[in-house]
Amino acid sequence: MTFAPNLQNLIDNEELSWVLVGGKGGVGKTTVSSSIAVRFAEVREKVLLISTDPAHNLSDSFNQKFGKEPSLVKGYENLYAMEVDPLNSTREIVNETNNPLFETLGSALPGIDEIISFTEIMRLLTKLDYDVVVFDTAPTGHTLRLLSFPTTMNKTIEKLLSLKNLIQGAWNTVQKLFLSNEETDNDEDMLGKLNTIKKVIDGVIEQFQDQKKTTFVNVCIPEFLSLYETERLIYELFTLGIDSHNIVVNQLVIPEKLETINKIIIKEEMRQLLKNVKDEEEKQLIIKKLEKKSDKQLEVIKNCPLCFSRSKLQQNYVDEIDMLYEEFHIVKVPLHPFEIRGIDRLKNFAKILFGEFENEKEK
Ligand SMILES: Nc1ncnc2c1ncn2[C@@H]1O[C@H](COP(=O)(O)OP(=O)(O)OP(=O)(O)O)[C@@H](O)[C@H]1O
Ligand SMILES: [Zn+2]
């Protein structure tokens, strides 16, 4: 069995509905999740990219502002994006219910507000008919907490519901003594709500633990701390029963191996630059100039002592990843000489992720 060094396996799995993208801060989660969503939009009917990272970057990635509701990405009719903050949106929900019991419950069970917001998000997402939802998650620790919430929370809710029967008699008396009729109704609402939440959570757990429907894409850079976090993340995902079989190793400096890719990227950039140049002769002249410049740049990179030592250092970690994760698709992505912003660059980035440059090289 061989594992192709690209993410094509995501596209090939037609049942895939939830793609979670995560890793340490700053390694390229937003860039990778945005590119995956852009690629999915070419082959699926309706795609949503959702950021659950409180420090949102989707707007930077697409050069377009997104909010708490899904909105269309410019230039698309089937790609939506939204940014939610699990913590804040829950507070809003809890405040809306305005139930004193919720407050008590909230302080007795830390994290309940987060799980409610997560539930609300999931309910919203299952109601809307997206074929694929791609998550740009917050840095590792936060994500794991979010992913393990459903199981923890369901146990708590089960306990609460069983307690409810036990104390029902005493409870009724207490209510009559202290609460108005309206508030009594509210409490029934709350228990009803807990039950509904439990059902939604059961659904989330079932979906997330279904290997066909959900997968987690790990993004890392070839550095000690990032590798360490990836190892921890992959282990935790395993214990949570969440599938994971792709690792994107981003920001590689390997001049000799990635020369071809670099050249193609630079060529693509040129094409963008030349979009508005009409005159054919002028075009050719610009291309010649730029090609000469890029050849020179590559020559410099190849002979640069900084790049050389950097790439040596990185290679150790890449070897380690290759060795540790034999049964993963390992996708190696070069460090670009520019930020990956805007649809055109994201599309190019997707070409690397989905192995299209590999084919171009063979031609
Ligand atoms: N291969 C690459 N080459 C050059 N620049 C890159 C590459 N990958 C990502 N970047 C740039 O690095 C910056 C950080 O990337 P990104 O926002 O995707 O990381 P992140 O993991 O989502 O960060 P955060 O944890 O802050 O959300 C961005 O400016 C992005 O354009
Ligand atoms: Zn990000």
mmCIF file of C-alpha atoms in Angstrom, residues 42-347:
data_model
loop_
_atom_site.group_PDB
_atom_site.id
_atom_site.type_symbol
_atom_site.label_atom_id
_atom_site.label_comp_id
_atom_site.label_asym_id
_atom_site.label_seq_id
_atom_site.Cartn_x
_atom_site.Cartn_y
_atom_site.Cartn_z
ATOM 1 C CA GLU A 42 -14.670 22.902 -7.844
ATOM 2 C CA VAL A 43 -16.042 19.393 -7.347
ATOM 3 C CA ARG A 44 -18.850 19.597 -4.771
ATOM 4 C CA GLU A 45 -22.167 21.392 -4.918
ATOM 5 C CA LYS A 46 -22.095 23.465 -1.730
ATOM 6 C CA VAL A 47 -19.056 24.051 0.455
ATOM 7 C CA LEU A 48 -18.634 25.947 3.723
ATOM 8 C CA LEU A 49 -15.376 27.137 5.252
ATOM 9 C CA ILE A 50 -15.760 27.939 8.936
ATOM 10 C CA SER A 51 -13.186 29.393 11.294
ATOM 11 C CA THR A 52 -13.517 28.525 14.988
ATOM 12 C CA ASP A 53 -10.269 30.294 15.814
ATOM 13 C CA PRO A 54 -11.032 33.405 17.897
ATOM 14 C CA ALA A 55 -8.104 35.118 16.126
ATOM 15 C CA HIS A 56 -9.768 34.883 12.729
ATOM 16 C CA ASN A 57 -7.738 35.041 9.538
ATOM 17 C CA LEU A 58 -10.183 33.951 6.844
ATOM 18 C CA SER A 59 -10.771 37.556 5.925
ATOM 19 C CA ASP A 60 -7.015 38.036 5.398
ATOM 20 C CA SER A 61 -6.711 34.876 3.408
ATOM 21 C CA PHE A 62 -9.458 35.858 0.940
ATOM 22 C CA ASN A 63 -9.086 39.643 1.129
ATOM 23 C CA GLN A 64 -12.784 39.713 1.992
ATOM 24 C CA LYS A 65 -14.641 40.378 5.244
ATOM 25 C CA PHE A 66 -16.671 37.490 6.722
ATOM 26 C CA GLY A 67 -19.030 37.432 9.680
ATOM 27 C CA LYS A 68 -21.033 35.174 11.989
ATOM 28 C CA GLU A 69 -23.368 34.082 9.186
ATOM 29 C CA PRO A 70 -22.219 32.131 6.145
ATOM 30 C CA SER A 71 -21.640 34.441 3.180
ATOM 31 C CA LEU A 72 -20.546 33.737 -0.384
ATOM 32 C CA VAL A 73 -16.881 34.026 -1.283
ATOM 33 C CA LYS A 74 -16.496 36.552 -4.117
ATOM 34 C CA GLY A 75 -16.360 34.871 -7.501
ATOM 35 C CA TYR A 76 -18.193 31.735 -6.291
ATOM 36 C CA GLU A 77 -21.769 30.579 -6.206
ATOM 37 C CA ASN A 78 -21.185 27.520 -4.040
ATOM 38 C CA LEU A 79 -18.392 28.476 -1.625
ATOM 39 C CA TYR A 80 -19.399 30.074 1.671
ATOM 40 C CA ALA A 81 -17.290 31.245 4.594
ATOM 41 C CA MET A 82 -17.984 32.318 8.174
ATOM 42 C CA GLU A 83 -16.100 33.121 11.356
ATOM 43 C CA VAL A 84 -17.524 32.070 14.709
ATOM 44 C CA ASP A 85 -16.179 32.478 18.170
ATOM 45 C CA PRO A 86 -17.426 29.491 20.202
ATOM 46 C CA LEU A 87 -16.910 31.328 23.480
ATOM 47 C CA ASN A 88 -18.717 34.526 22.642
ATOM 48 C CA SER A 89 -21.618 33.028 20.756
ATOM 49 C CA THR A 90 -22.456 30.836 23.763
ATOM 50 C CA ARG A 91 -22.483 33.740 26.125
ATOM 51 C CA GLU A 92 -25.088 35.291 23.865
ATOM 52 C CA ILE A 93 -27.233 32.167 23.926
ATOM 53 C CA VAL A 94 -26.962 31.810 27.695
ATOM 54 C CA ASN A 95 -27.828 35.480 28.174
ATOM 55 C CA GLU A 96 -30.812 35.098 25.862
ATOM 56 C CA THR A 97 -32.270 32.254 27.905
ATOM 57 C CA ASN A 98 -32.000 34.530 30.901
ATOM 58 C CA ASN A 99 -32.566 31.620 33.249
ATOM 59 C CA PRO A 100 -31.061 31.788 36.738
ATOM 60 C CA LEU A 101 -30.615 28.035 36.699
ATOM 61 C CA PHE A 102 -28.438 28.280 33.620
ATOM 62 C CA GLU A 103 -26.151 30.627 35.479
ATOM 63 C CA THR A 104 -25.843 28.243 38.418
ATOM 64 C CA LEU A 105 -25.303 25.378 36.038
ATOM 65 C CA GLY A 106 -22.694 27.403 34.199
ATOM 66 C CA SER A 107 -20.619 28.038 37.314
ATOM 67 C CA ALA A 108 -21.093 24.462 38.565
ATOM 68 C CA LEU A 109 -20.013 22.939 35.243
ATOM 69 C CA PRO A 110 -17.228 24.928 33.695
ATOM 70 C CA GLY A 111 -17.322 24.649 29.933
ATOM 71 C CA ILE A 112 -21.073 24.197 29.598
ATOM 72 C CA ASP A 113 -21.404 27.493 27.770
ATOM 73 C CA GLU A 114 -18.793 26.421 25.255
ATOM 74 C CA ILE A 115 -20.514 23.133 24.591
ATOM 75 C CA ILE A 116 -23.845 24.849 24.104
ATOM 76 C CA SER A 117 -22.350 27.156 21.496
ATOM 77 C CA PHE A 118 -20.625 24.259 19.814
ATOM 78 C CA THR A 119 -23.951 22.451 19.758
ATOM 79 C CA GLU A 120 -25.665 25.490 18.290
ATOM 80 C CA ILE A 121 -23.039 25.687 15.565
ATOM 81 C CA MET A 122 -23.342 22.002 14.763
ATOM 82 C CA ARG A 123 -27.125 22.228 14.716
ATOM 83 C CA LEU A 124 -26.928 25.155 12.334
ATOM 84 C CA LEU A 125 -24.499 23.276 10.115
ATOM 85 C CA THR A 126 -26.508 20.062 9.937
ATOM 86 C CA LYS A 127 -29.663 22.039 9.174
ATOM 87 C CA LEU A 128 -28.010 23.833 6.268
ATOM 88 C CA ASP A 129 -27.349 21.466 3.418
ATOM 89 C CA TYR A 130 -23.609 21.735 2.821
ATOM 90 C CA ASP A 131 -21.898 18.831 1.088
ATOM 91 C CA VAL A 132 -18.624 19.575 2.812
ATOM 92 C CA VAL A 133 -17.747 21.748 5.794
ATOM 93 C CA VAL A 134 -14.064 22.639 6.224
ATOM 94 C CA PHE A 135 -13.015 23.804 9.712
ATOM 95 C CA ASP A 136 -10.113 26.176 10.244
ATOM 96 C CA THR A 137 -9.558 25.351 13.904
ATOM 97 C CA ALA A 138 -7.809 27.235 16.691
ATOM 98 C CA PRO A 139 -4.270 26.214 17.711
ATOM 99 C CA THR A 140 -3.947 22.705 19.110
ATOM 100 C CA GLY A 141 -4.919 22.856 22.788
ATOM 101 C CA HIS A 142 -8.129 24.725 22.159
ATOM 102 C CA THR A 143 -9.160 22.380 19.352
ATOM 103 C CA LEU A 144 -8.656 19.263 21.433
ATOM 104 C CA ARG A 145 -10.730 20.729 24.208
ATOM 105 C CA LEU A 146 -13.494 21.485 21.732
ATOM 106 C CA LEU A 147 -13.354 18.020 20.184
ATOM 107 C CA SER A 148 -13.444 16.194 23.502
ATOM 108 C CA PHE A 149 -16.345 18.299 24.776
ATOM 109 C CA PRO A 150 -19.126 16.230 23.232
ATOM 110 C CA THR A 151 -18.193 13.078 25.139
ATOM 111 C CA THR A 152 -17.486 14.838 28.444
ATOM 112 C CA MET A 153 -20.607 16.909 28.156
ATOM 113 C CA ASN A 154 -22.899 14.038 27.334
ATOM 114 C CA LYS A 155 -21.806 12.247 30.488
ATOM 115 C CA THR A 156 -22.630 15.350 32.525
ATOM 116 C CA ILE A 157 -26.008 15.770 30.881
ATOM 117 C CA GLU A 158 -26.850 12.116 31.458
ATOM 118 C CA LYS A 159 -26.023 12.557 35.133
ATOM 119 C CA LEU A 160 -28.165 15.671 35.343
ATOM 120 C CA LEU A 161 -31.111 13.987 33.686
ATOM 121 C CA SER A 162 -30.936 10.999 36.034
ATOM 122 C CA LEU A 163 -30.673 13.324 39.001
ATOM 123 C CA LYS A 164 -33.736 15.114 37.778
ATOM 124 C CA ASN A 165 -35.949 12.086 38.390
ATOM 125 C CA LEU A 166 -34.414 11.539 41.787
ATOM 126 C CA ILE A 167 -35.105 15.006 43.055
ATOM 127 C CA GLN A 168 -38.302 15.643 41.122
ATOM 128 C CA GLY A 169 -40.535 15.544 44.238
ATOM 129 C CA ALA A 170 -38.453 17.921 46.289
ATOM 130 C CA TRP A 171 -37.900 20.020 43.208
ATOM 131 C CA ASN A 172 -41.615 20.645 42.678
ATOM 132 C CA THR A 173 -41.983 21.928 46.220
ATOM 133 C CA VAL A 174 -38.967 24.177 45.891
ATOM 134 C CA GLN A 175 -40.338 25.592 42.676
ATOM 135 C CA LYS A 176 -43.746 26.339 44.189
ATOM 136 C CA LEU A 177 -42.084 28.136 47.074
ATOM 137 C CA PHE A 178 -39.574 30.220 45.192
ATOM 138 C CA LEU A 179 -40.510 30.623 41.555
ATOM 139 C CA SER A 180 -43.317 32.292 39.660
ATOM 140 C CA ASN A 181 -45.310 30.187 37.173
ATOM 141 C CA GLU A 182 -43.383 31.671 34.296
ATOM 142 C CA GLU A 183 -40.046 30.693 35.760
ATOM 143 C CA THR A 184 -41.277 27.181 36.482
ATOM 144 C CA ASP A 185 -42.063 26.786 32.791
ATOM 145 C CA ASN A 186 -38.586 28.022 32.016
ATOM 146 C CA ASP A 187 -37.063 25.223 34.045
ATOM 147 C CA GLU A 188 -38.969 22.619 32.093
ATOM 148 C CA ASP A 189 -37.606 24.386 29.020
ATOM 149 C CA MET A 190 -34.126 23.988 30.334
ATOM 150 C CA LEU A 191 -34.441 20.259 30.916
ATOM 151 C CA GLY A 192 -36.032 19.928 27.516
ATOM 152 C CA LYS A 193 -33.177 21.923 26.094
ATOM 153 C CA LEU A 194 -30.617 19.693 27.817
ATOM 154 C CA ASN A 195 -32.301 16.695 26.215
ATOM 155 C CA THR A 196 -32.211 18.323 22.786
ATOM 156 C CA ILE A 197 -28.576 19.272 23.291
ATOM 157 C CA LYS A 198 -27.781 15.675 24.192
ATOM 158 C CA LYS A 199 -29.409 14.463 20.985
ATOM 159 C CA VAL A 200 -27.456 16.959 18.885
ATOM 160 C CA ILE A 201 -24.226 16.010 20.670
ATOM 161 C CA ASP A 202 -24.901 12.310 20.081
ATOM 162 C CA GLY A 203 -25.260 13.170 16.401
ATOM 163 C CA VAL A 204 -21.998 15.147 16.399
ATOM 164 C CA ILE A 205 -20.100 12.319 18.082
ATOM 165 C CA GLU A 206 -21.495 9.826 15.612
ATOM 166 C CA GLN A 207 -20.524 12.009 12.621
ATOM 167 C CA PHE A 208 -17.064 12.900 13.927
ATOM 168 C CA GLN A 209 -16.198 9.293 14.747
ATOM 169 C CA ASP A 210 -17.325 8.080 11.345
ATOM 170 C CA GLN A 211 -14.084 7.615 9.396
ATOM 171 C CA LYS A 212 -15.861 7.986 6.078
ATOM 172 C CA LYS A 213 -17.502 11.271 7.002
ATOM 173 C CA THR A 214 -14.868 13.070 9.062
ATOM 174 C CA THR A 215 -11.111 13.470 8.869
ATOM 175 C CA PHE A 216 -8.554 15.697 10.555
ATOM 176 C CA VAL A 217 -5.773 17.229 8.444
ATOM 177 C CA ASN A 218 -2.633 17.995 10.473
ATOM 178 C CA VAL A 219 -0.569 20.990 9.461
ATOM 179 C CA CYS A 220 2.968 21.401 10.777
ATOM 180 C CA ILE A 221 6.327 22.930 9.979
ATOM 181 C CA PRO A 222 9.607 21.007 10.198
ATOM 182 C CA GLU A 223 10.615 22.259 13.640
ATOM 183 C CA PHE A 224 10.881 20.556 16.992
ATOM 184 C CA LEU A 225 7.926 22.189 18.756
ATOM 185 C CA SER A 226 5.563 21.793 15.843
ATOM 186 C CA LEU A 227 6.469 18.120 15.439
ATOM 187 C CA TYR A 228 6.004 17.530 19.119
ATOM 188 C CA GLU A 229 2.533 19.092 18.992
ATOM 189 C CA THR A 230 1.618 17.065 15.934
ATOM 190 C CA GLU A 231 2.553 13.860 17.707
ATOM 191 C CA ARG A 232 0.423 14.795 20.693
ATOM 192 C CA LEU A 233 -2.466 15.857 18.463
ATOM 193 C CA ILE A 234 -2.439 12.645 16.441
ATOM 194 C CA TYR A 235 -2.400 10.586 19.625
ATOM 195 C CA GLU A 236 -5.319 12.557 21.123
ATOM 196 C CA LEU A 237 -7.332 12.286 17.917
ATOM 197 C CA PHE A 238 -6.799 8.544 18.008
ATOM 198 C CA THR A 239 -8.123 8.300 21.559
ATOM 199 C CA LEU A 240 -11.108 10.477 20.596
ATOM 200 C CA GLY A 241 -11.849 8.127 17.706
ATOM 201 C CA ILE A 242 -11.383 10.836 15.072
ATOM 202 C CA ASP A 243 -9.785 9.750 11.804
ATOM 203 C CA SER A 244 -6.541 11.373 10.717
ATOM 204 C CA HIS A 245 -4.315 10.255 7.866
ATOM 205 C CA ASN A 246 -2.952 13.416 6.240
ATOM 206 C CA ILE A 247 -0.044 15.604 7.321
ATOM 207 C CA VAL A 248 0.884 18.809 5.546
ATOM 208 C CA VAL A 249 4.516 19.754 6.161
ATOM 209 C CA ASN A 250 4.535 23.441 5.335
ATOM 210 C CA GLN A 251 7.163 26.124 4.713
ATOM 211 C CA LEU A 252 9.920 23.849 3.473
ATOM 212 C CA VAL A 253 13.175 25.329 2.272
ATOM 213 C CA ILE A 254 14.536 22.653 -0.066
ATOM 214 C CA PRO A 255 15.921 24.530 -3.039
ATOM 215 C CA GLU A 256 17.253 21.586 -5.001
ATOM 216 C CA LYS A 257 14.123 19.425 -4.721
ATOM 217 C CA LEU A 258 11.560 22.127 -5.097
ATOM 218 C CA GLU A 259 13.162 24.041 -7.919
ATOM 219 C CA THR A 260 10.526 22.896 -10.368
ATOM 220 C CA ILE A 261 7.654 23.821 -8.109
ATOM 221 C CA ASN A 262 9.235 27.169 -7.366
ATOM 222 C CA LYS A 263 9.586 27.817 -11.086
ATOM 223 C CA ILE A 264 5.958 26.950 -11.723
ATOM 224 C CA ILE A 265 4.809 29.155 -8.860
ATOM 225 C CA ILE A 266 6.835 32.042 -10.188
ATOM 226 C CA LYS A 267 5.447 31.422 -13.681
ATOM 227 C CA GLU A 268 1.919 31.458 -12.291
ATOM 228 C CA GLU A 269 2.659 34.724 -10.549
ATOM 229 C CA MET A 270 3.849 36.091 -13.880
ATOM 230 C CA ARG A 271 0.659 35.019 -15.554
ATOM 231 C CA GLN A 272 -1.250 37.024 -12.944
ATOM 232 C CA LEU A 273 0.991 40.006 -13.555
ATOM 233 C CA LEU A 274 0.448 39.770 -17.293
ATOM 234 C CA LYS A 275 -3.341 39.493 -17.047
ATOM 235 C CA ASN A 276 -3.890 43.071 -18.112
ATOM 236 C CA VAL A 277 -1.097 43.435 -20.656
ATOM 237 C CA LYS A 278 -2.704 43.318 -24.116
ATOM 238 C CA ASP A 279 0.218 43.776 -26.499
ATOM 239 C CA GLU A 280 1.790 40.412 -27.386
ATOM 240 C CA GLU A 281 5.304 41.761 -27.957
ATOM 241 C CA GLU A 282 5.283 43.668 -24.719
ATOM 242 C CA LYS A 283 4.079 40.490 -22.980
ATOM 243 C CA GLN A 284 6.959 38.410 -24.317
ATOM 244 C CA LEU A 285 9.405 41.082 -23.285
ATOM 245 C CA ILE A 286 8.084 41.133 -19.727
ATOM 246 C CA ILE A 287 8.109 37.320 -19.556
ATOM 247 C CA LYS A 288 11.751 37.200 -20.691
ATOM 248 C CA LYS A 289 12.736 39.786 -18.123
ATOM 249 C CA LEU A 290 10.885 38.057 -15.283
ATOM 250 C CA GLU A 291 12.200 34.623 -16.217
ATOM 251 C CA LYS A 292 15.722 35.912 -16.161
ATOM 252 C CA LYS A 293 15.055 37.468 -12.789
ATOM 253 C CA SER A 294 13.535 34.262 -11.378
ATOM 254 C CA ASP A 295 16.439 32.166 -12.696
ATOM 255 C CA LYS A 296 18.764 34.521 -10.918
ATOM 256 C CA GLN A 297 16.668 34.277 -7.747
ATOM 257 C CA LEU A 298 16.774 30.485 -7.851
ATOM 258 C CA GLU A 299 20.519 30.588 -8.383
ATOM 259 C CA VAL A 300 20.842 32.816 -5.335
ATOM 260 C CA ILE A 301 18.618 30.530 -3.255
ATOM 261 C CA LYS A 302 20.653 27.501 -4.302
ATOM 262 C CA ASN A 303 23.880 29.144 -3.234
ATOM 263 C CA CYS A 304 22.574 30.896 -0.149
ATOM 264 C CA PRO A 305 24.271 29.656 3.031
ATOM 265 C CA LEU A 306 21.215 30.620 5.091
ATOM 266 C CA CYS A 307 18.832 28.566 2.943
ATOM 267 C CA PHE A 308 21.346 25.735 2.861
ATOM 268 C CA SER A 309 21.654 25.392 6.636
ATOM 269 C CA ARG A 310 17.926 25.929 7.092
ATOM 270 C CA SER A 311 17.098 23.177 4.642
ATOM 271 C CA LYS A 312 19.611 20.827 6.318
ATOM 272 C CA LEU A 313 17.973 21.456 9.670
ATOM 273 C CA GLN A 314 14.493 20.962 8.264
ATOM 274 C CA GLN A 315 15.507 17.760 6.497
ATOM 275 C CA ASN A 316 16.138 16.046 9.845
ATOM 276 C CA TYR A 317 12.569 16.713 10.905
ATOM 277 C CA VAL A 318 11.179 15.748 7.515
ATOM 278 C CA ASP A 319 13.019 12.417 7.772
ATOM 279 C CA GLU A 320 11.526 11.926 11.200
ATOM 280 C CA ILE A 321 8.004 12.631 9.910
ATOM 281 C CA ASP A 322 8.520 10.222 7.001
ATOM 282 C CA MET A 323 9.631 7.556 9.439
ATOM 283 C CA LEU A 324 6.987 8.109 12.135
ATOM 284 C CA TYR A 325 3.983 8.422 9.859
ATOM 285 C CA GLU A 326 4.433 5.734 7.238
ATOM 286 C CA GLU A 327 0.697 5.231 6.918
ATOM 287 C CA PHE A 328 -0.117 8.897 6.365
ATOM 288 C CA HIS A 329 -0.286 10.975 3.226
ATOM 289 C CA ILE A 330 2.584 13.397 3.797
ATOM 290 C CA VAL A 331 2.333 16.541 1.708
ATOM 291 C CA LYS A 332 5.453 18.690 1.454
ATOM 292 C CA VAL A 333 4.864 22.342 0.672
ATOM 293 C CA PRO A 334 7.605 24.855 -0.128
ATOM 294 C CA LEU A 335 8.016 28.179 1.599
ATOM 295 C CA HIS A 336 6.874 30.784 -0.907
ATOM 296 C CA PRO A 337 8.614 34.089 -1.401
ATOM 297 C CA PHE A 338 5.280 35.814 -0.708
ATOM 298 C CA GLU A 339 2.148 35.546 1.469
ATOM 299 C CA ILE A 340 -0.660 33.301 0.244
ATOM 300 C CA ARG A 341 -3.468 35.819 -0.055
ATOM 301 C CA GLY A 342 -6.331 36.049 -2.517
ATOM 302 C CA ILE A 343 -8.149 33.433 -4.613
ATOM 303 C CA ASP A 344 -5.473 33.078 -7.310
ATOM 304 C CA ARG A 345 -2.706 32.277 -4.854
ATOM 305 C CA LEU A 346 -4.967 29.951 -2.855
ATOM 306 C CA LYS A 347 -5.804 28.081 -6.072
#
